[in-house]
Coordinates of C-alpha atoms in Angstrom, one line a residue:
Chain R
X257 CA 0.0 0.0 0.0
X258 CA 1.0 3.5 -0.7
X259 CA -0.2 6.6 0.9
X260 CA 1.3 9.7 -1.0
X261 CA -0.5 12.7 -0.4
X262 CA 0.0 16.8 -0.6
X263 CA -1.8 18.1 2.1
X264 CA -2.5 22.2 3.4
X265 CA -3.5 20.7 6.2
X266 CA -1.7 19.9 9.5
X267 CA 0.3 16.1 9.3
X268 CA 0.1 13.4 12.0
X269 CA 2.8 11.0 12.6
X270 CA 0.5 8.4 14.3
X271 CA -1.7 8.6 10.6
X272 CA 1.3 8.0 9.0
X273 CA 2.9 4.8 10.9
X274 CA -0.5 3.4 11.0
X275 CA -0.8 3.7 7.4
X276 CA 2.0 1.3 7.1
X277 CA 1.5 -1.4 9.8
X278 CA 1.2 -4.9 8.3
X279 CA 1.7 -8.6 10.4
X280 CA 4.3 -8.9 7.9
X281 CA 6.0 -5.8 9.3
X282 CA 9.1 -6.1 11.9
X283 CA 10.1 -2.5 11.7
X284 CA 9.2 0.7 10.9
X285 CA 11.0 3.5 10.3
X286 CA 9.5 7.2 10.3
X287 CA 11.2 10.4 9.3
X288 CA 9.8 13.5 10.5
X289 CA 11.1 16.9 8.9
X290 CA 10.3 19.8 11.2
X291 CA 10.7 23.4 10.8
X292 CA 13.7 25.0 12.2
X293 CA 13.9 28.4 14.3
X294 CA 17.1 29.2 12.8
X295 CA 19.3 28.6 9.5
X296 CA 22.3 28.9 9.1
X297 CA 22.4 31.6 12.3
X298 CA 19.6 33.7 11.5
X299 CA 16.1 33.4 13.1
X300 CA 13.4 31.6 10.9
X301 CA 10.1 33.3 11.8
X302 CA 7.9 30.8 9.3
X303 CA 8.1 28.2 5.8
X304 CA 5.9 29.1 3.2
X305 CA 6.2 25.9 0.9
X306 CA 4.4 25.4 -2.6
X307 CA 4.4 22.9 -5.3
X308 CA 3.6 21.8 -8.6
X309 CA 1.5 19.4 -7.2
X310 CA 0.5 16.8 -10.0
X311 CA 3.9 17.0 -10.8
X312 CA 5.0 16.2 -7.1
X313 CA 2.7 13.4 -6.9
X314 CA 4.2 11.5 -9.8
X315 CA 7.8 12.4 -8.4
X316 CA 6.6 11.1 -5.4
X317 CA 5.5 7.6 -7.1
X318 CA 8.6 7.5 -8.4
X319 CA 10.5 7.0 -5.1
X320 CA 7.7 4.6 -4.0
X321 CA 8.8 2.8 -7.0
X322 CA 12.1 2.3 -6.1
X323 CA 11.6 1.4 -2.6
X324 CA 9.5 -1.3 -3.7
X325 CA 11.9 -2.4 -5.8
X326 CA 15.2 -2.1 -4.6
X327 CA 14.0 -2.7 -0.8
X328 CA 11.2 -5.0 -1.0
X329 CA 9.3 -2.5 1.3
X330 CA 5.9 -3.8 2.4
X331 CA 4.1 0.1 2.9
X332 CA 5.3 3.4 2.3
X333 CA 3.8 6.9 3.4
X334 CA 4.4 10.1 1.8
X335 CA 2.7 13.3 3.1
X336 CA 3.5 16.7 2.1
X337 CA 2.6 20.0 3.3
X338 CA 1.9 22.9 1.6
X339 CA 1.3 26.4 2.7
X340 CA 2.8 28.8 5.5
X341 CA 4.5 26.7 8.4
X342 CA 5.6 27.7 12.1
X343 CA 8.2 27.2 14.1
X344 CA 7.9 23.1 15.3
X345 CA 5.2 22.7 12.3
X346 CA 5.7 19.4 10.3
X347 CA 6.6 19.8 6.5
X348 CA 6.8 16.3 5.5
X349 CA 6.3 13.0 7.2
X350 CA 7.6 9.4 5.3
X351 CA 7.1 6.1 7.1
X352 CA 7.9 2.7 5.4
X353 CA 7.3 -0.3 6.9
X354 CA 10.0 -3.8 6.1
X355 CA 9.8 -7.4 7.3
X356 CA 13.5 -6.2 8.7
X357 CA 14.8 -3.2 10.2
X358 CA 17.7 -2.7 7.9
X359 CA 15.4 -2.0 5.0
X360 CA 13.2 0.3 6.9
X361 CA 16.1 2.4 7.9
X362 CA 17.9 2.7 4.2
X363 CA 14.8 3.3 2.3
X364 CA 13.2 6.2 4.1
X365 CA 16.6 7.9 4.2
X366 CA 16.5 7.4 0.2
X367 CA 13.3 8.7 0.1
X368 CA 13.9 11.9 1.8
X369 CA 17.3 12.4 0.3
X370 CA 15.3 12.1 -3.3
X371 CA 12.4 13.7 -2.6
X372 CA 14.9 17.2 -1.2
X373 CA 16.8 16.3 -4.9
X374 CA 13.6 15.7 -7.4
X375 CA 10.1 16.9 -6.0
X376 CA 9.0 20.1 -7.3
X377 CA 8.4 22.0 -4.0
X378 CA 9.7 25.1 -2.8
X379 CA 10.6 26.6 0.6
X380 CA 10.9 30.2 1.2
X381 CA 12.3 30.8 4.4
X382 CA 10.1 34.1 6.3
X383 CA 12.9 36.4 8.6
X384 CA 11.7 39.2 10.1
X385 CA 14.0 41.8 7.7
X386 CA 13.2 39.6 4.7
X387 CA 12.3 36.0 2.6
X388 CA 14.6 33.8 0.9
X389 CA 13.8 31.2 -2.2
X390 CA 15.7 28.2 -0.6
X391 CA 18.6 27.0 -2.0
X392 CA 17.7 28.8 -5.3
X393 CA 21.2 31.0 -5.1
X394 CA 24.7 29.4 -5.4
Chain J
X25 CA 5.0 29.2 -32.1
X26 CA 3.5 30.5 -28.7
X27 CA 5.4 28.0 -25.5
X28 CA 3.2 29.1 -22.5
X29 CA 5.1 28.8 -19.2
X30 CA 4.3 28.3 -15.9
X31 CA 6.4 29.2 -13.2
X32 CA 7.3 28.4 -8.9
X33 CA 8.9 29.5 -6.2
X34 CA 11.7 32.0 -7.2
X35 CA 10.8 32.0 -11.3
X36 CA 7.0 33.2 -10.6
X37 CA 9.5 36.2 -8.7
X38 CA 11.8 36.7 -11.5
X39 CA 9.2 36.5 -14.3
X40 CA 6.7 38.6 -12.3
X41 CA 3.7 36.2 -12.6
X42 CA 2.5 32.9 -12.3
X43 CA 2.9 32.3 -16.3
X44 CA 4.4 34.0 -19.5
X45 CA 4.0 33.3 -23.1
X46 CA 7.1 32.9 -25.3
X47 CA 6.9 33.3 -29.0
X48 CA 9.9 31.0 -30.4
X49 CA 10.7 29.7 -33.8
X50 CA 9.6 25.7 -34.5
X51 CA 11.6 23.4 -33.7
X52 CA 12.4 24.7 -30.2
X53 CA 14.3 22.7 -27.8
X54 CA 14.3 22.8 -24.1
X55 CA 17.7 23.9 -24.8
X56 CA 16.6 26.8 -27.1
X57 CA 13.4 27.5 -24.8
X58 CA 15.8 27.8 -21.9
X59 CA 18.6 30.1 -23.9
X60 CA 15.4 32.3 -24.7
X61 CA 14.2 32.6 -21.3
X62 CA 17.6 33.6 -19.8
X63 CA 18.0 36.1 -22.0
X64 CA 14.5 38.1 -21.4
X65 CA 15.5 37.5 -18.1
X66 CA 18.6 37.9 -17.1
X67 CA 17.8 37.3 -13.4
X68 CA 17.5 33.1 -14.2
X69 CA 21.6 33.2 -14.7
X70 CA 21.9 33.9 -11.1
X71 CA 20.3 30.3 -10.1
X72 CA 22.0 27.2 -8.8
X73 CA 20.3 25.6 -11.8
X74 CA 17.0 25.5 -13.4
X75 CA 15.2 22.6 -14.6
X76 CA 12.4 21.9 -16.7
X77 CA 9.3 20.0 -16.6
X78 CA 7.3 18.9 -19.8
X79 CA 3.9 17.8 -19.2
X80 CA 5.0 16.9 -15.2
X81 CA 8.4 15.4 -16.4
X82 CA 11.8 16.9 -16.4
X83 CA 13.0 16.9 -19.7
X84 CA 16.7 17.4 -20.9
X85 CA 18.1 20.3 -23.3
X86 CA 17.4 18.1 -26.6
X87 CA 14.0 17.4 -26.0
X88 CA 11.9 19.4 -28.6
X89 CA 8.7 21.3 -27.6
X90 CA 5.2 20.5 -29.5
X91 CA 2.6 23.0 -29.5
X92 CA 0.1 22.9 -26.4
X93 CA 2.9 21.5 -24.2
X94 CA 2.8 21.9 -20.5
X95 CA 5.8 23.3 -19.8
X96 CA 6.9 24.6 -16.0
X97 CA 10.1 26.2 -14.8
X98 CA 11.7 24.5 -12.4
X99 CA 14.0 26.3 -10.1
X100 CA 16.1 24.8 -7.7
X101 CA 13.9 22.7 -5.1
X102 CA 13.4 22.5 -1.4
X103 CA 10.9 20.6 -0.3
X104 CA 11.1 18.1 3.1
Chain M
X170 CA 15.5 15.7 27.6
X171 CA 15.8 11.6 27.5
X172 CA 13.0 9.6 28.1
X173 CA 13.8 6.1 28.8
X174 CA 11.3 3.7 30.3
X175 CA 10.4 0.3 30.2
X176 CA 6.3 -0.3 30.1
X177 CA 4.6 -3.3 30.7
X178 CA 1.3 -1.2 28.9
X179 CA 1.1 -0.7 24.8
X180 CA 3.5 1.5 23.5
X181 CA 2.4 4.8 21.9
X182 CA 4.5 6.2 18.2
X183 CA 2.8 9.7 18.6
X184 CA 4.2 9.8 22.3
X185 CA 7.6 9.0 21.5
X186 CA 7.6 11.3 18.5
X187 CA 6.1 15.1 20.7
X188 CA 8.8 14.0 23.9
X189 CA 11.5 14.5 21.5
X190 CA 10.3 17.8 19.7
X191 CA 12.1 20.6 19.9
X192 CA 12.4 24.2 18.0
X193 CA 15.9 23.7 17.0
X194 CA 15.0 19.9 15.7
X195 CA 15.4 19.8 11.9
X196 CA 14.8 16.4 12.0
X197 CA 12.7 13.6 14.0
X198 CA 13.2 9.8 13.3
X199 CA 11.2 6.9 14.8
X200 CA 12.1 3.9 14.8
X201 CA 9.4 1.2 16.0
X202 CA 9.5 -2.4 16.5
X203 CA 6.8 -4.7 15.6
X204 CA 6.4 -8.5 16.2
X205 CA 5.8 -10.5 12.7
X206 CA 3.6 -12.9 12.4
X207 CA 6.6 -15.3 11.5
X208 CA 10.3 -16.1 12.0
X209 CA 12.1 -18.3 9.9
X210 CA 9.0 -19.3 8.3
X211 CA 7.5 -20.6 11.3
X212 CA 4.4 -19.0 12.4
X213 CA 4.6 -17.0 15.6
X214 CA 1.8 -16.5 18.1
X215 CA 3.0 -14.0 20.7
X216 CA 5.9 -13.1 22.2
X217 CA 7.1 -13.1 25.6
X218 CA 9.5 -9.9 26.4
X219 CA 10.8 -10.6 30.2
X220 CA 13.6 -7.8 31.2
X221 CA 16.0 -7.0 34.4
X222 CA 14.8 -4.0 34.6
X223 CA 16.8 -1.6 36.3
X224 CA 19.7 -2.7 34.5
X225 CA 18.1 -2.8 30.8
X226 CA 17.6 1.2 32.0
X227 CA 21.0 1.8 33.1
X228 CA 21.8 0.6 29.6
X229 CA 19.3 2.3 28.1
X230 CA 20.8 5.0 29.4
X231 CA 24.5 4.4 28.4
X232 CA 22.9 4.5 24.4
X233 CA 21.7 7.7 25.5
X234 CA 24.6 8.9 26.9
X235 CA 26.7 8.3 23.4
X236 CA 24.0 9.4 20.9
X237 CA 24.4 13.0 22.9
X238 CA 27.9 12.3 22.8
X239 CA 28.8 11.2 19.1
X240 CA 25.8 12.8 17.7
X241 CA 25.0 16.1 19.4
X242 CA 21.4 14.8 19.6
X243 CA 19.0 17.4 21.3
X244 CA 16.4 14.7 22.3
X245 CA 16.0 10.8 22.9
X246 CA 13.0 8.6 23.7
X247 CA 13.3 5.2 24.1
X248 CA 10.0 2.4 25.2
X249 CA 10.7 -0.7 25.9
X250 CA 7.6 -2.9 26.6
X251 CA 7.5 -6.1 28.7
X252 CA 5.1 -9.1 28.7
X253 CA 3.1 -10.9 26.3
X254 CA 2.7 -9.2 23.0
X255 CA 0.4 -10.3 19.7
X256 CA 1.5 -10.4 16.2
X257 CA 1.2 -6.3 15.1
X258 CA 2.3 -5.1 18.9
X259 CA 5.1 -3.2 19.3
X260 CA 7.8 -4.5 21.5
X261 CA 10.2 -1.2 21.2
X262 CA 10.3 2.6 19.9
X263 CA 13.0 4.9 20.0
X264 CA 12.9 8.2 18.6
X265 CA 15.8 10.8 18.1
X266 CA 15.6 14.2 17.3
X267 CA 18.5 15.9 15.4
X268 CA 19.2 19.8 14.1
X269 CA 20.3 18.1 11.1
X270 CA 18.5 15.0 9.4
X271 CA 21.5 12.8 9.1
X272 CA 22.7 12.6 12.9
X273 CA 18.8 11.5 13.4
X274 CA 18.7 8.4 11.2
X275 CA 22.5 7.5 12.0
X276 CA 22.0 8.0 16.0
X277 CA 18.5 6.0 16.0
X278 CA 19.8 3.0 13.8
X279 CA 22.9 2.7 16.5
X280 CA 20.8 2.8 19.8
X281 CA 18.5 0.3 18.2
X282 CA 21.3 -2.3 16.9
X283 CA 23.1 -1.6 20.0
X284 CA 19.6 -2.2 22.8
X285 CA 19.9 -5.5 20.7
X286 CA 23.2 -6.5 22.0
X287 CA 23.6 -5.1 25.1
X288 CA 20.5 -4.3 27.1
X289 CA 19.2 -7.3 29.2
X290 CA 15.7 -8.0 27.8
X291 CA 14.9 -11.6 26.2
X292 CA 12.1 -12.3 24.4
X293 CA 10.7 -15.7 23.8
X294 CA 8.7 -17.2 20.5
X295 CA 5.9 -18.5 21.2
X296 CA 4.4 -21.5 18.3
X297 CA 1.8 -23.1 18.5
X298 CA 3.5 -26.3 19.0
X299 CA 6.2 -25.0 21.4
X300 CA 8.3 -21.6 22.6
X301 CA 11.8 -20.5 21.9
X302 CA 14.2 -18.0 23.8
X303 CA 15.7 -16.0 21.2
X304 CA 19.0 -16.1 20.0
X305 CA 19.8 -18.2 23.4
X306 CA 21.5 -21.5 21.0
X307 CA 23.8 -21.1 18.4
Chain Y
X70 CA 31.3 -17.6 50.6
X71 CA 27.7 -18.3 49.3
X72 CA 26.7 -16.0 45.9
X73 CA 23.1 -15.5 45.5
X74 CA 22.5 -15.5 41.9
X75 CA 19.2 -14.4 39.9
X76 CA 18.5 -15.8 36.8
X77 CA 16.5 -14.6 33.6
X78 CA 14.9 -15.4 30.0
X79 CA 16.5 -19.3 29.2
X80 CA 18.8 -19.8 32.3
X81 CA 15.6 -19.1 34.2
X82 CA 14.7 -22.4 32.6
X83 CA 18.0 -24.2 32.7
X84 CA 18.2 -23.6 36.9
X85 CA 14.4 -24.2 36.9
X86 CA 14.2 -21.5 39.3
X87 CA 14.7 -17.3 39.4
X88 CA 17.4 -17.8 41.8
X89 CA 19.8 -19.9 43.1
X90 CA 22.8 -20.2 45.6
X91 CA 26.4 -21.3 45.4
X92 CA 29.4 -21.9 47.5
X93 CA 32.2 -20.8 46.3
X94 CA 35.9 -20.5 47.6
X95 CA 36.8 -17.1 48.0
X96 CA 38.3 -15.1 46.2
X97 CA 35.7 -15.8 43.4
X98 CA 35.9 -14.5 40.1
X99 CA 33.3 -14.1 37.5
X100 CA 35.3 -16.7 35.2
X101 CA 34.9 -19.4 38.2
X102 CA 31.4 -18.7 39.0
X103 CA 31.0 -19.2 35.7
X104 CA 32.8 -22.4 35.3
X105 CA 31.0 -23.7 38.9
X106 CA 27.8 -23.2 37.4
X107 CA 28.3 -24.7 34.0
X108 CA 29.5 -27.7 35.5
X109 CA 27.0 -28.3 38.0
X110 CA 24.0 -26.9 34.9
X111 CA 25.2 -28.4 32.2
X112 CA 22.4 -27.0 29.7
X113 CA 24.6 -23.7 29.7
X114 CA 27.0 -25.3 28.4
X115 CA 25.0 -25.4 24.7
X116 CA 24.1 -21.5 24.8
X117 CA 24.7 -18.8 22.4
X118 CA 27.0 -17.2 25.0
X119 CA 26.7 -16.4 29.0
X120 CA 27.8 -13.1 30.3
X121 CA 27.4 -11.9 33.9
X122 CA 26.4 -8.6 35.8
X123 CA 27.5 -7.6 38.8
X124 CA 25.3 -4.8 40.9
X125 CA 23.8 -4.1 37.1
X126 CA 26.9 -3.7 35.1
X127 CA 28.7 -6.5 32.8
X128 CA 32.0 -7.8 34.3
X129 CA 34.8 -9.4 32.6
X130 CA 36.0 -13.1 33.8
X131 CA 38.8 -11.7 35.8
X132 CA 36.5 -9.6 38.0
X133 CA 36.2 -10.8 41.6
X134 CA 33.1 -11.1 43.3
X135 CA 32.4 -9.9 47.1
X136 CA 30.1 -11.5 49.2
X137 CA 26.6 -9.3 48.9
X138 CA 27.1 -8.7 45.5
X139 CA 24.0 -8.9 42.9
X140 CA 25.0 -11.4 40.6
X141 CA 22.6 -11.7 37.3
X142 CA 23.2 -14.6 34.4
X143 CA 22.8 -12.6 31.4
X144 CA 21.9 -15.6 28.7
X145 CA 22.3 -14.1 25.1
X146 CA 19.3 -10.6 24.9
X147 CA 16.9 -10.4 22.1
X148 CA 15.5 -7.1 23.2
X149 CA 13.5 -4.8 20.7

């Protein structure tokens, strides 16, 4: 089962391991990105993220793909967020379930290491003397 | 022929809108469309990179455009 | 802030994942344990966890003490649960919060391959035609 | 001197009790212990491994036991 979603909504860990529980299951590994108060030294006030959202989706398939196939995953669960975060809000959530722990732990790193890399969705990063396109400049 | 373009993040900033129409000469590469769009706007040569998706797939420089084409700037990302 | 505990009640993902939150967390990663419905191709019932538990804490603890040290982790929560468990339960969670995404998935894979060596907690397979300690024979 | 020893998981099974006693000439090491109990259990003998902690810490053969001490049979863990 796969559960990739873009959501403007609040995300919710427990929704996301339950989404990949399975008998089959011995571990599951869950990767919660959360917004910082600071970067690089300066204060982060809020995210605004957006997306090209069907776009996003089928990147995000993509990396389900390849955790089905490379790590024989059982479940995996993709959400996004979209919109203006806080401080401590949750941008993305992936949890991926594996009949051992090994597998769990490779594949969500993968997943989040690609999804930074391919996924067309953008951060600006909110200070209080100005906004930033992350890692658009050099 | 007329490319319409959509745009994200920092290109919507640099382009000054959601979308822009290009007028460029048939066949047009992503290559060519890129070249084209750097030029009008010279702010794109200051980016890490940009990328660009063809009907929600990134497509390399040879790829040739066809009329009605959805075709999106894509700027650095930073999602997670 | 560590939270180390070993619970003879159903362990809780969402709980493990808000003790370790944090406004300068970047990252969050949760590991949970479940028990599969099998091992070895043999069909498990339940599971048996039995632990000496103030020592399996004081180990506990010594994880602890090197994730802070080797990763510059701001938070750790580990659950350990104890008694009989059914197939789908979850025997163990540990969750690690990070500035940086990296140190998270690197400090929560080493306390959980290292509780698995060290910490004195034995857990016995339950068939139905008979039980086996774990790992106790070669 | 007489060690109390508790016992837990599979050599709860192999002494058939939580606890047990034995005499042993002092000094005592862990190594002895160890070889006093394999001798007189010899089920412990077929185990993974058998490690020891004293007053809730692992010790090394070579450590030497007082009287009073808390001495635990750690049989191979299968925590998590």
């Amino acid at each position: 089962m796969r559960d990739i979603k873009i959501l403007d909504t609040p995300l919710n860990t427990q929704l996301c391991h339950d989404a990949v529980e399975d008998p089959a299951a011995g571990g599951i590994v869950v990767f919660v990105g959360v917004v910082r108060d600071q970067t690089k030294n300066r204060k982060v006030v809020q995210l605004v993220f957006e997306s090209y959202v069907p776009m996003a989706l089928k990147e995000m398939n993509k990396i389900a793909d390849l955790l089905y196939q490379r790590w024989g995953i059982l479940h995996v669960c993709i959400h996004h967020r979209i919109g203006v975060l806080d401080i401590g809000e949750i941008p993305v959530i992936i949890a991926v379930s594996t009949p051992h722990r090994q597998a769990a732990f490779e594949a969500c790193q993968y997943a989040i290491d690609t999804l930074k890399e391919t996924v067309p969705i953008w951060k600006k990063e909110i200070f209080k003397d100005g906004a930033v396109w992350v890692s658009a400049r050099p | 022929m007329k490319i319409n373009i959509v745009a994200f993040g920092i290109a919507k900033e640099i382009i000054n809108s959601p979308e822009c129409s290009l007028e460029v000469k048939t066949p047009c590469s992503v290559g060519s469309l890129k070249e084209t769009l750097m030029a009008k706007y010279e702010e794109f040569q200051k980016l890490k990179s940009i990328k660009f998706a063809i009907n929600e797939d990134y497509q390399e420089d040879r790829f040739l455009l066809n009329e009605g084409d959805e075709v999106v700037i894509i700027p650095p990302v930073s999602g997670g």
